[in-house]
mmCIF file of C-alpha atoms and ligand atoms in Angstrom:
data_model
loop_
_atom_site.group_PDB
_atom_site.id
_atom_site.type_symbol
_atom_site.label_atom_id
_atom_site.label_comp_id
_atom_site.label_asym_id
_atom_site.label_seq_id
_atom_site.Cartn_x
_atom_site.Cartn_y
_atom_site.Cartn_z
ATOM 1 C CA MET A 1258 -0.002 0.005 0.007
ATOM 2 C CA PRO A 1259 1.718 3.277 -1.036
ATOM 3 C CA SER A 1260 1.991 6.044 1.521
ATOM 4 C CA ILE A 1261 3.387 9.527 1.608
ATOM 5 C CA THR A 1262 7.064 9.303 2.555
ATOM 6 C CA LYS A 1263 7.332 9.825 6.313
ATOM 7 C CA THR A 1264 11.033 9.508 6.841
ATOM 8 C CA THR A 1265 12.422 12.515 4.977
ATOM 9 C CA PRO A 1266 13.456 15.158 7.494
ATOM 10 C CA VAL A 1267 12.168 18.570 6.545
ATOM 11 C CA GLU A 1268 15.070 20.560 5.252
ATOM 12 C CA LYS A 1269 13.283 23.752 5.980
ATOM 13 C CA SER A 1270 15.625 25.771 3.866
ATOM 14 C CA LYS A 1271 14.937 23.615 0.875
ATOM 15 C CA ILE A 1272 11.653 22.407 -0.463
ATOM 16 C CA PRO A 1273 12.165 22.612 -4.193
ATOM 17 C CA PHE A 1274 9.359 22.897 -6.684
ATOM 18 C CA CYS A 1275 10.367 19.573 -8.194
ATOM 19 C CA ARG A 1276 12.730 16.838 -7.034
ATOM 20 C CA PRO A 1277 13.188 13.977 -9.480
ATOM 21 C CA SER A 1278 13.447 10.549 -7.908
ATOM 22 C CA LEU A 1279 14.411 7.036 -8.986
ATOM 23 C CA THR A 1280 11.841 4.270 -8.817
ATOM 24 C CA GLY A 1281 14.300 1.383 -8.763
ATOM 25 C CA ARG A 1282 15.405 0.139 -12.149
ATOM 26 C CA GLU A 1283 16.501 3.361 -13.899
ATOM 27 C CA LEU A 1284 20.256 2.919 -13.382
ATOM 28 C CA LYS A 1285 20.112 -0.829 -14.026
ATOM 29 C CA TYR A 1286 18.382 -0.304 -17.360
ATOM 30 C CA MET A 1287 20.717 2.526 -18.351
ATOM 31 C CA GLU A 1288 23.680 0.315 -17.645
ATOM 32 C CA GLU A 1289 22.059 -2.449 -19.661
ATOM 33 C CA SER A 1290 21.623 -0.107 -22.608
ATOM 34 C CA ILE A 1291 25.328 0.761 -22.469
ATOM 35 C CA ARG A 1292 26.270 -2.919 -22.259
ATOM 36 C CA THR A 1293 24.170 -3.746 -25.344
ATOM 37 C CA GLN A 1294 26.229 -1.097 -27.127
ATOM 38 C CA HIS A 1295 23.181 0.647 -28.482
ATOM 39 C CA ILE A 1296 22.806 4.065 -26.932
ATOM 40 C CA SER A 1297 21.563 5.968 -29.968
ATOM 41 C CA GLY A 1298 17.873 6.106 -30.815
ATOM 42 C CA ASP A 1299 15.365 3.356 -31.552
ATOM 43 C CA GLY A 1300 17.094 0.628 -29.580
ATOM 44 C CA VAL A 1301 15.431 -2.026 -27.454
ATOM 45 C CA PHE A 1302 14.405 0.394 -24.702
ATOM 46 C CA THR A 1303 12.861 2.926 -27.083
ATOM 47 C CA LYS A 1304 10.824 0.143 -28.677
ATOM 48 C CA LYS A 1305 9.674 -1.114 -25.289
ATOM 49 C CA CYS A 1306 8.629 2.410 -24.288
ATOM 50 C CA ASN A 1307 6.736 2.879 -27.560
ATOM 51 C CA SER A 1308 4.812 -0.370 -27.041
ATOM 52 C CA LEU A 1309 4.113 0.223 -23.362
ATOM 53 C CA LEU A 1310 2.926 3.764 -24.037
ATOM 54 C CA ALA A 1311 0.658 2.512 -26.839
ATOM 55 C CA LEU A 1312 -0.755 -0.012 -24.375
ATOM 56 C CA VAL A 1313 -1.444 2.457 -21.561
ATOM 57 C CA THR A 1314 -2.713 5.281 -23.737
ATOM 58 C CA GLU A 1315 -4.579 2.999 -26.173
ATOM 59 C CA ALA A 1316 -3.205 5.105 -29.042
ATOM 60 C CA PRO A 1317 -2.644 2.965 -32.146
ATOM 61 C CA LYS A 1318 0.950 4.142 -32.541
ATOM 62 C CA VAL A 1319 3.383 5.959 -30.255
ATOM 63 C CA LEU A 1320 6.833 7.300 -31.043
ATOM 64 C CA LEU A 1321 9.198 8.461 -28.345
ATOM 65 C CA THR A 1322 10.659 11.925 -29.021
ATOM 66 C CA THR A 1323 13.299 14.125 -27.485
ATOM 67 C CA SER A 1324 10.643 16.377 -25.905
ATOM 68 C CA CYS A 1325 7.005 17.326 -26.012
ATOM 69 C CA THR A 1326 8.126 20.454 -27.851
ATOM 70 C CA HIS A 1327 9.563 18.219 -30.575
ATOM 71 C CA ALA A 1328 6.448 16.061 -30.688
ATOM 72 C CA LEU A 1329 4.474 19.280 -31.252
ATOM 73 C CA GLU A 1330 6.907 20.323 -33.961
ATOM 74 C CA MET A 1331 6.430 16.956 -35.636
ATOM 75 C CA ILE A 1332 2.671 17.488 -35.458
ATOM 76 C CA ALA A 1333 2.991 20.853 -37.209
ATOM 77 C CA LEU A 1334 5.096 19.182 -39.928
ATOM 78 C CA LEU A 1335 2.647 16.298 -40.288
ATOM 79 C CA LEU A 1336 -0.226 18.745 -40.731
ATOM 80 C CA ASN A 1337 1.786 20.278 -43.576
ATOM 81 C CA LEU A 1338 1.057 23.759 -42.306
ATOM 82 C CA LYS A 1339 1.884 26.660 -44.592
ATOM 83 C CA PRO A 1340 2.207 30.412 -44.041
ATOM 84 C CA GLY A 1341 -1.289 31.846 -43.872
ATOM 85 C CA ASP A 1342 -2.839 28.767 -42.281
ATOM 86 C CA GLU A 1343 -4.514 29.428 -38.942
ATOM 87 C CA VAL A 1344 -4.282 27.340 -35.777
ATOM 88 C CA ILE A 1345 -6.538 27.980 -32.770
ATOM 89 C CA ILE A 1346 -4.543 27.802 -29.525
ATOM 90 C CA PRO A 1347 -5.368 28.880 -25.972
ATOM 91 C CA SER A 1348 -3.443 31.988 -24.913
ATOM 92 C CA PHE A 1349 -3.052 30.291 -21.524
ATOM 93 C CA ALA A 1350 -0.455 27.800 -22.795
ATOM 94 C CA PHE A 1351 3.218 26.947 -22.830
ATOM 95 C CA VAL A 1352 5.440 28.667 -25.397
ATOM 96 C CA SER A 1353 6.055 25.400 -27.295
ATOM 97 C CA THR A 1354 2.311 24.917 -27.758
ATOM 98 C CA VAL A 1355 2.297 27.919 -30.084
ATOM 99 C CA ASN A 1356 5.899 27.989 -31.266
ATOM 100 C CA ALA A 1357 5.696 24.584 -32.958
ATOM 101 C CA PHE A 1358 3.000 25.910 -35.309
ATOM 102 C CA ALA A 1359 4.448 29.409 -35.688
ATOM 103 C CA LEU A 1360 7.723 27.814 -36.833
ATOM 104 C CA ARG A 1361 5.888 26.466 -39.907
ATOM 105 C CA GLY A 1362 4.559 29.971 -40.619
ATOM 106 C CA ALA A 1363 1.051 29.279 -39.371
ATOM 107 C CA LYS A 1364 -0.788 32.125 -37.677
ATOM 108 C CA PRO A 1365 -1.790 31.467 -34.053
ATOM 109 C CA ILE A 1366 -5.372 32.455 -33.363
ATOM 110 C CA PHE A 1367 -5.640 32.735 -29.601
ATOM 111 C CA ILE A 1368 -8.690 31.737 -27.610
ATOM 112 C CA ASP A 1369 -9.643 32.418 -23.991
ATOM 113 C CA ILE A 1370 -10.088 29.755 -21.319
ATOM 114 C CA ARG A 1371 -12.926 28.642 -19.041
ATOM 115 C CA PRO A 1372 -12.579 30.018 -15.505
ATOM 116 C CA ASP A 1373 -13.349 26.616 -13.926
ATOM 117 C CA THR A 1374 -10.938 24.175 -15.606
ATOM 118 C CA LEU A 1375 -8.564 26.719 -17.214
ATOM 119 C CA ASN A 1376 -9.017 24.841 -20.492
ATOM 120 C CA LEU A 1377 -9.906 26.466 -23.806
ATOM 121 C CA ASP A 1378 -13.451 27.801 -23.819
ATOM 122 C CA GLU A 1379 -15.227 25.641 -26.384
ATOM 123 C CA ASN A 1380 -18.076 28.184 -26.544
ATOM 124 C CA GLN A 1381 -15.732 30.643 -28.218
ATOM 125 C CA LEU A 1382 -14.446 28.271 -30.887
ATOM 126 C CA MET A 1383 -17.036 28.776 -33.612
ATOM 127 C CA GLN A 1384 -16.488 32.523 -33.881
ATOM 128 C CA LEU A 1385 -12.765 31.978 -34.534
ATOM 129 C CA ILE A 1386 -13.086 29.445 -37.329
ATOM 130 C CA THR A 1387 -12.357 30.748 -40.835
ATOM 131 C CA PRO A 1388 -11.662 28.978 -44.163
ATOM 132 C CA LYS A 1389 -7.961 29.219 -43.193
ATOM 133 C CA THR A 1390 -8.339 27.290 -39.908
ATOM 134 C CA LYS A 1391 -6.294 24.100 -40.171
ATOM 135 C CA ALA A 1392 -6.124 22.918 -36.576
ATOM 136 C CA ILE A 1393 -7.425 23.353 -33.048
ATOM 137 C CA VAL A 1394 -4.958 22.660 -30.244
ATOM 138 C CA ALA A 1395 -6.599 21.422 -27.038
ATOM 139 C CA LEU A 1396 -4.314 21.678 -24.011
ATOM 140 C CA HIS A 1397 -5.533 19.705 -21.006
ATOM 141 C CA TYR A 1398 -4.391 21.992 -18.202
ATOM 142 C CA ALA A 1399 -3.093 20.021 -15.193
ATOM 143 C CA GLY A 1400 -4.281 16.930 -17.040
ATOM 144 C CA VAL A 1401 -7.965 17.801 -16.613
ATOM 145 C CA GLY A 1402 -9.691 17.102 -19.911
ATOM 146 C CA CYS A 1403 -11.006 19.890 -22.158
ATOM 147 C CA GLU A 1404 -14.625 19.502 -23.266
ATOM 148 C CA MET A 1405 -13.493 17.013 -25.880
ATOM 149 C CA ASN A 1406 -16.865 15.816 -27.151
ATOM 150 C CA ILE A 1407 -17.865 19.357 -28.103
ATOM 151 C CA ILE A 1408 -14.445 20.338 -29.452
ATOM 152 C CA LYS A 1409 -14.121 17.118 -31.477
ATOM 153 C CA ASP A 1410 -17.591 17.619 -32.902
ATOM 154 C CA ILE A 1411 -16.818 21.191 -34.012
ATOM 155 C CA ALA A 1412 -13.459 20.148 -35.544
ATOM 156 C CA GLY A 1413 -15.147 17.276 -37.388
ATOM 157 C CA ARG A 1414 -17.959 19.457 -38.752
ATOM 158 C CA PHE A 1415 -15.477 21.925 -40.261
ATOM 159 C CA GLY A 1416 -12.902 19.353 -41.381
ATOM 160 C CA ILE A 1417 -10.301 20.806 -39.008
ATOM 161 C CA GLU A 1418 -7.581 18.644 -37.420
ATOM 162 C CA LEU A 1419 -7.779 18.244 -33.661
ATOM 163 C CA VAL A 1420 -4.437 18.182 -31.826
ATOM 164 C CA GLU A 1421 -3.942 17.525 -28.109
ATOM 165 C CA ASP A 1422 -1.127 19.058 -26.103
ATOM 166 C CA ASN A 1423 -1.235 16.406 -23.417
ATOM 167 C CA ALA A 1424 2.024 17.400 -21.720
ATOM 168 C CA HIS A 1425 0.271 17.295 -18.332
ATOM 169 C CA GLY A 1426 -2.238 14.575 -18.981
ATOM 170 C CA LEU A 1427 -0.770 11.088 -19.312
ATOM 171 C CA PHE A 1428 -3.224 8.783 -17.447
ATOM 172 C CA GLY A 1429 -5.927 11.474 -17.499
ATOM 173 C CA LYS A 1430 -9.371 10.551 -18.819
ATOM 174 C CA TYR A 1431 -12.353 12.462 -20.151
ATOM 175 C CA LYS A 1432 -15.642 10.575 -19.844
ATOM 176 C CA GLY A 1433 -13.740 7.318 -19.516
ATOM 177 C CA ARG A 1434 -11.517 7.827 -22.558
ATOM 178 C CA ASN A 1435 -7.785 8.461 -22.333
ATOM 179 C CA LEU A 1436 -6.598 11.985 -22.999
ATOM 180 C CA GLY A 1437 -4.374 11.983 -26.055
ATOM 181 C CA THR A 1438 -6.695 9.751 -28.089
ATOM 182 C CA PHE A 1439 -9.316 12.306 -29.143
ATOM 183 C CA GLY A 1440 -7.277 14.233 -31.693
ATOM 184 C CA SER A 1441 -5.618 12.699 -34.712
ATOM 185 C CA LEU A 1442 -2.305 13.640 -33.089
ATOM 186 C CA ALA A 1443 -1.221 14.291 -29.502
ATOM 187 C CA ALA A 1444 1.962 15.103 -27.615
ATOM 188 C CA LEU A 1445 3.259 13.928 -24.211
ATOM 189 C CA SER A 1446 6.084 15.263 -22.054
ATOM 190 C CA PHE A 1447 8.602 13.429 -19.888
ATOM 191 C CA HIS A 1448 10.324 16.566 -18.658
ATOM 192 C CA GLU A 1449 11.470 16.318 -15.026
ATOM 193 C CA THR A 1450 8.366 18.151 -13.766
ATOM 194 C CA LYS A 1451 6.036 15.492 -15.180
ATOM 195 C CA ASN A 1452 4.611 12.361 -13.521
ATOM 196 C CA LEU A 1453 7.009 10.094 -15.409
ATOM 197 C CA THR A 1454 10.329 11.477 -16.551
ATOM 198 C CA CYS A 1455 13.643 10.870 -18.214
ATOM 199 C CA GLY A 1456 14.857 14.441 -17.679
ATOM 200 C CA GLU A 1457 13.945 15.658 -21.135
ATOM 201 C CA GLY A 1458 11.691 13.571 -23.345
ATOM 202 C CA GLY A 1459 8.332 13.320 -25.001
ATOM 203 C CA ALA A 1460 6.142 11.199 -27.217
ATOM 204 C CA LEU A 1461 3.974 11.594 -30.281
ATOM 205 C CA LEU A 1462 0.660 9.771 -30.202
ATOM 206 C CA LEU A 1463 -0.660 8.908 -33.648
ATOM 207 C CA ASN A 1464 -4.363 8.146 -33.691
ATOM 208 C CA ASP A 1465 -4.766 8.284 -37.465
ATOM 209 C CA GLU A 1466 -3.050 5.730 -39.657
ATOM 210 C CA LYS A 1467 -2.568 8.216 -42.453
ATOM 211 C CA TYR A 1468 0.281 9.817 -40.456
ATOM 212 C CA PHE A 1469 2.170 6.646 -39.467
ATOM 213 C CA GLU A 1470 4.670 6.435 -42.328
ATOM 214 C CA GLN A 1471 5.343 10.174 -42.579
ATOM 215 C CA ALA A 1472 5.949 10.403 -38.826
ATOM 216 C CA GLU A 1473 8.696 7.772 -39.074
ATOM 217 C CA ILE A 1474 10.303 9.705 -41.931
ATOM 218 C CA LEU A 1475 10.141 13.034 -40.090
ATOM 219 C CA ARG A 1476 11.940 11.780 -37.016
ATOM 220 C CA GLU A 1477 14.582 10.038 -39.106
ATOM 221 C CA LYS A 1478 15.832 13.350 -40.506
ATOM 222 C CA GLY A 1479 13.509 13.217 -43.506
ATOM 223 C CA THR A 1480 14.776 9.826 -44.692
ATOM 224 C CA ASN A 1481 13.101 6.459 -45.247
ATOM 225 C CA ARG A 1482 15.630 4.828 -42.884
ATOM 226 C CA THR A 1483 12.893 3.013 -40.960
ATOM 227 C CA LYS A 1484 11.751 1.261 -44.172
ATOM 228 C CA PHE A 1485 15.388 0.359 -44.886
ATOM 229 C CA PHE A 1486 15.749 -1.298 -41.470
ATOM 230 C CA GLN A 1487 12.487 -3.150 -42.072
ATOM 231 C CA GLY A 1488 13.986 -4.466 -45.338
ATOM 232 C CA LYS A 1489 11.332 -2.698 -47.408
ATOM 233 C CA VAL A 1490 13.848 -0.649 -49.460
ATOM 234 C CA ASP A 1491 17.459 -1.402 -50.513
ATOM 235 C CA GLU A 1492 18.893 1.930 -49.434
ATOM 236 C CA TYR A 1493 17.624 4.950 -47.617
ATOM 237 C CA THR A 1494 17.590 8.493 -48.831
ATOM 238 C CA TRP A 1495 16.240 12.007 -48.268
ATOM 239 C CA VAL A 1496 12.532 11.852 -49.056
ATOM 240 C CA SER A 1497 11.000 14.828 -47.244
ATOM 241 C CA LEU A 1498 11.477 17.529 -44.623
ATOM 242 C CA GLY A 1499 12.478 16.119 -41.281
ATOM 243 C CA SER A 1500 14.765 16.439 -38.314
ATOM 244 C CA SER A 1501 16.306 14.439 -35.486
ATOM 245 C CA TYR A 1502 13.634 13.739 -32.903
ATOM 246 C CA LEU A 1503 14.933 10.414 -31.554
ATOM 247 C CA PRO A 1504 16.003 10.288 -27.912
ATOM 248 C CA SER A 1505 19.032 8.267 -26.894
ATOM 249 C CA ASP A 1506 18.172 4.697 -25.881
ATOM 250 C CA MET A 1507 19.791 5.461 -22.501
ATOM 251 C CA LEU A 1508 17.044 7.992 -21.805
ATOM 252 C CA ALA A 1509 14.458 5.506 -22.987
ATOM 253 C CA ALA A 1510 15.972 3.011 -20.520
ATOM 254 C CA PHE A 1511 15.436 5.511 -17.700
ATOM 255 C CA LEU A 1512 11.891 6.172 -18.861
ATOM 256 C CA LEU A 1513 11.044 2.482 -19.125
ATOM 257 C CA ALA A 1514 11.824 2.032 -15.434
ATOM 258 C CA GLN A 1515 9.473 4.915 -14.639
ATOM 259 C CA LEU A 1516 6.768 3.524 -16.907
ATOM 260 C CA GLU A 1517 6.993 0.142 -15.250
ATOM 261 C CA SER A 1518 6.512 1.865 -11.860
ATOM 262 C CA ALA A 1519 3.657 4.011 -13.063
ATOM 263 C CA GLU A 1520 1.144 2.531 -10.637
ATOM 264 C CA THR A 1521 3.272 3.286 -7.581
ATOM 265 C CA ILE A 1522 4.148 6.746 -8.848
ATOM 266 C CA GLN A 1523 0.516 7.596 -9.503
ATOM 267 C CA ALA A 1524 -0.526 6.317 -6.093
ATOM 268 C CA SER A 1525 2.067 8.550 -4.376
ATOM 269 C CA ARG A 1526 1.003 11.564 -6.402
ATOM 270 C CA LYS A 1527 -2.649 10.951 -5.582
ATOM 271 C CA LEU A 1528 -1.843 10.945 -1.846
ATOM 272 C CA ILE A 1529 0.101 14.186 -2.152
ATOM 273 C CA TRP A 1530 -2.608 15.883 -4.238
ATOM 274 C CA ASP A 1531 -5.338 14.743 -1.862
ATOM 275 C CA TYR A 1532 -3.346 15.933 1.149
ATOM 276 C CA TYR A 1533 -3.036 19.441 -0.279
ATOM 277 C CA PHE A 1534 -6.694 19.484 -1.291
ATOM 278 C CA GLU A 1535 -7.938 18.351 2.114
ATOM 279 C CA GLN A 1536 -5.618 20.556 4.167
ATOM 280 C CA LEU A 1537 -6.324 23.666 2.102
ATOM 281 C CA SER A 1538 -10.077 23.331 1.480
ATOM 282 C CA ASP A 1539 -11.362 25.215 4.570
ATOM 283 C CA TRP A 1540 -8.594 27.761 4.333
ATOM 284 C CA ALA A 1541 -9.492 28.418 0.665
ATOM 285 C CA GLU A 1542 -13.111 28.948 1.550
ATOM 286 C CA GLN A 1543 -12.205 31.380 4.300
ATOM 287 C CA THR A 1544 -9.686 33.382 2.273
ATOM 288 C CA GLY A 1545 -11.392 33.366 -1.115
ATOM 289 C CA ALA A 1546 -8.644 31.287 -2.753
ATOM 290 C CA LYS A 1547 -9.757 28.684 -5.300
ATOM 291 C CA LEU A 1548 -8.534 25.100 -5.427
ATOM 292 C CA PRO A 1549 -8.579 23.068 -8.676
ATOM 293 C CA ASN A 1550 -12.001 22.188 -10.038
ATOM 294 C CA ILE A 1551 -12.237 18.642 -11.392
ATOM 295 C CA PRO A 1552 -15.468 17.894 -13.259
ATOM 296 C CA GLN A 1553 -16.886 14.569 -12.064
ATOM 297 C CA TYR A 1554 -16.486 13.030 -15.542
ATOM 298 C CA CYS A 1555 -12.762 13.859 -15.654
ATOM 299 C CA GLN A 1556 -10.119 11.583 -14.153
ATOM 300 C CA HIS A 1557 -7.082 13.769 -13.615
ATOM 301 C CA PRO A 1558 -3.566 12.334 -13.337
ATOM 302 C CA TYR A 1559 -2.240 14.289 -10.316
ATOM 303 C CA ASN A 1560 0.165 16.202 -12.502
ATOM 304 C CA MET A 1561 0.343 19.393 -10.422
ATOM 305 C CA PHE A 1562 -1.304 21.222 -7.566
ATOM 306 C CA TYR A 1563 -2.267 24.815 -8.273
ATOM 307 C CA MET A 1564 -4.396 27.426 -6.501
ATOM 308 C CA LEU A 1565 -5.918 30.700 -7.618
ATOM 309 C CA CYS A 1566 -5.273 33.383 -5.002
ATOM 310 C CA PRO A 1567 -7.878 36.109 -4.424
ATOM 311 C CA SER A 1568 -5.686 38.735 -6.144
ATOM 312 C CA HIS A 1569 -2.410 39.262 -8.001
ATOM 313 C CA GLU A 1570 -0.886 41.023 -4.990
ATOM 314 C CA LYS A 1571 -1.861 38.201 -2.650
ATOM 315 C CA ARG A 1572 -0.422 35.601 -5.059
ATOM 316 C CA ASN A 1573 2.900 37.465 -5.193
ATOM 317 C CA HIS A 1574 2.916 37.910 -1.420
ATOM 318 C CA LEU A 1575 2.357 34.146 -1.031
ATOM 319 C CA ILE A 1576 5.206 33.225 -3.391
ATOM 320 C CA GLU A 1577 7.533 35.638 -1.560
ATOM 321 C CA HIS A 1578 6.489 34.360 1.855
ATOM 322 C CA LEU A 1579 7.024 30.728 0.843
ATOM 323 C CA LYS A 1580 10.419 31.673 -0.555
ATOM 324 C CA LYS A 1581 11.374 33.163 2.824
ATOM 325 C CA ARG A 1582 10.416 29.819 4.369
ATOM 326 C CA GLY A 1583 12.646 28.004 1.848
ATOM 327 C CA ILE A 1584 9.759 26.742 -0.295
ATOM 328 C CA LEU A 1585 9.761 27.217 -4.033
ATOM 329 C CA SER A 1586 6.328 27.839 -5.530
ATOM 330 C CA VAL A 1587 5.866 29.199 -9.045
ATOM 331 C CA PHE A 1588 3.429 31.060 -11.253
ATOM 332 C CA HIS A 1589 2.455 29.415 -14.523
ATOM 333 C CA PHE A 1590 1.747 30.461 -18.102
ATOM 334 C CA LEU A 1591 2.042 34.136 -18.812
ATOM 335 C CA PRO A 1592 -0.630 34.940 -21.392
ATOM 336 C CA LEU A 1593 0.818 34.289 -24.837
ATOM 337 C CA HIS A 1594 -1.255 37.061 -26.410
ATOM 338 C CA LEU A 1595 0.504 39.606 -24.156
ATOM 339 C CA SER A 1596 4.025 38.325 -24.926
ATOM 340 C CA GLN A 1597 6.214 40.278 -27.340
ATOM 341 C CA MET A 1598 5.292 37.852 -30.089
ATOM 342 C CA GLY A 1599 1.596 37.996 -29.214
ATOM 343 C CA GLN A 1600 1.608 41.785 -29.393
ATOM 344 C CA LYS A 1601 3.350 41.643 -32.774
ATOM 345 C CA LEU A 1602 0.404 39.535 -33.906
ATOM 346 C CA GLY A 1603 -1.883 42.411 -32.908
ATOM 347 C CA TYR A 1604 -3.156 41.192 -29.565
ATOM 348 C CA LYS A 1605 -3.496 43.531 -26.599
ATOM 349 C CA ARG A 1606 -4.386 43.631 -22.920
ATOM 350 C CA GLY A 1607 -8.054 42.948 -22.341
ATOM 351 C CA ASP A 1608 -8.448 40.572 -25.290
ATOM 352 C CA PHE A 1609 -8.735 37.442 -23.103
ATOM 353 C CA PRO A 1610 -9.891 38.480 -19.634
ATOM 354 C CA VAL A 1611 -10.068 35.011 -18.081
ATOM 355 C CA THR A 1612 -6.538 34.153 -19.191
ATOM 356 C CA GLU A 1613 -5.184 37.473 -17.904
ATOM 357 C CA ASN A 1614 -6.929 37.164 -14.572
ATOM 358 C CA THR A 1615 -5.950 33.507 -14.071
ATOM 359 C CA SER A 1616 -2.313 34.072 -14.933
ATOM 360 C CA LYS A 1617 -2.033 36.823 -12.320
ATOM 361 C CA ARG A 1618 -3.565 34.735 -9.517
ATOM 362 C CA LEU A 1619 -2.240 31.233 -10.125
ATOM 363 C CA VAL A 1620 0.444 29.616 -7.982
ATOM 364 C CA ARG A 1621 1.775 26.071 -8.286
ATOM 365 C CA LEU A 1622 2.919 24.378 -5.081
ATOM 366 C CA PRO A 1623 5.872 21.981 -4.776
ATOM 367 C CA PHE A 1624 4.728 18.665 -6.257
ATOM 368 C CA PHE A 1625 6.879 15.586 -6.746
ATOM 369 C CA ASN A 1626 6.722 11.890 -5.972
ATOM 370 C CA SER A 1627 8.940 11.958 -2.903
ATOM 371 C CA LEU A 1628 7.370 14.954 -1.165
ATOM 372 C CA SER A 1629 7.137 13.793 2.450
ATOM 373 C CA GLN A 1630 4.318 14.275 4.915
ATOM 374 C CA ASP A 1631 6.505 16.574 7.025
ATOM 375 C CA GLU A 1632 7.282 18.656 3.984
ATOM 376 C CA LEU A 1633 3.635 18.836 2.968
ATOM 377 C CA HIS A 1634 2.666 19.902 6.455
ATOM 378 C CA TYR A 1635 5.394 22.549 6.442
ATOM 379 C CA VAL A 1636 4.184 23.957 3.071
ATOM 380 C CA CYS A 1637 0.562 24.159 4.238
ATOM 381 C CA GLU A 1638 1.560 25.852 7.516
ATOM 382 C CA ALA A 1639 3.566 28.420 5.562
ATOM 383 C CA ILE A 1640 0.534 29.089 3.339
ATOM 384 C CA PHE A 1641 -1.712 29.666 6.398
ATOM 385 C CA GLU A 1642 0.939 31.959 7.819
ATOM 386 C CA ALA A 1643 1.253 33.954 4.583
ATOM 387 C CA SER A 1644 -2.468 34.602 4.373
ATOM 388 C CA GLN A 1645 -2.464 36.183 7.830
ATOM 389 C CA THR A 1646 -0.777 39.209 6.290
ATOM 390 C CA TRP A 1647 -2.854 39.268 3.076
HETATM 391 C C1 PLP B 2278 1.404 22.402 -21.863
HETATM 392 C C2 PLP B 2278 2.819 22.142 -22.221
HETATM 393 N N1 PLP B 2278 3.130 21.809 -23.480
HETATM 394 C C3 PLP B 2278 4.380 21.551 -23.847
HETATM 395 C C4 PLP B 2278 5.434 21.602 -22.956
HETATM 396 C C5 PLP B 2278 6.825 21.316 -23.411
HETATM 397 O O1 PLP B 2278 7.286 20.123 -22.875
HETATM 398 P P1 PLP B 2278 8.811 19.680 -23.058
HETATM 399 O O2 PLP B 2278 9.597 20.348 -21.986
HETATM 400 O O3 PLP B 2278 8.775 18.183 -22.898
HETATM 401 O O4 PLP B 2278 9.231 20.087 -24.410
HETATM 402 C C6 PLP B 2278 5.148 21.935 -21.625
HETATM 403 C C7 PLP B 2278 6.227 21.984 -20.645
HETATM 404 O O5 PLP B 2278 6.076 21.857 -19.476
HETATM 405 C C8 PLP B 2278 3.813 22.233 -21.245
HETATM 406 O O6 PLP B 2278 3.494 22.594 -19.994
#
């Protein structure tokens, strides 16, 4: 039965935002990959990760990539985006969510979010669709599903591709179905802040067979090398645009160990998330802070714990106070439409009020598998303390 670690002494000067931890077999598998003398991409461990990820996500095909950013870049290449094409993306998103498409010359069309789940507001989609719209990018914030039935229906009606940025949402479900399997293409992240990690890493989920072959070519630098290794062609050559999106098999070895321990990892994260939620519920009600809202038909994967403070000033005061207590908490997602690039695209303050308001009030608390009960207690006490001078 998993439990929150009880033995770690609270190093009060140091509760980081994230502390990566080993689950057991990481070093053994990495050593094994070195011994097999295959540490470049697509070795035994990469293949095992691909299969295991396909099994757990129920996506028909999965390819490990060097990052979620690169999986998103592959998606933009697979969609064959051209300058002038439009892609609808929440302004409350990570830079890579938009950059991958902007790199191909596509124009980001930003959309506001819902105040409850912080996911793109599906009610605003229709008014943004034009004949140039090529894709909608649904980002499942904190791994809580967007309103996928509605979004998928709209995309289907207009013949627009649906893409999922599922960086936060491995193991998340919307109405019983795995996140990452609604769009034709989806991206995962294995960055150190994610539930499962190999430091830097990601995966491309392919839910539409028409992309299978091209995806292999893209990540093999635009060559048909995969076909060559399968004995389907006598030599391999440059056949299309592409790049190098293959992680080293040593990183895949690390990730495989994490994947194999997914159940234990998820159980620890659930305990930590539930602890925060229970300890902070009354306090939130009294102070006007908001804890995450999880619709009852969404299964979230305990990716992060965030809160919305009553005001921008109170959020900043909280972050500062926690810092003084040696606790690192962070804000998340500055509105993309207000970034330098967003302003160049013609966006301005006031365009997406929910995004702007959320971004100013959101704080993410330390969240990692080995966060101990003493540490959790210490963080919550420091939060109570901070709000006394709000
Ligand atoms: C929503 C979202 N998309 C994409 C990324 C990029 O992930 P990676 O660091 O694996 O490239 C992140 C990073 O945390 C993210 O939060």
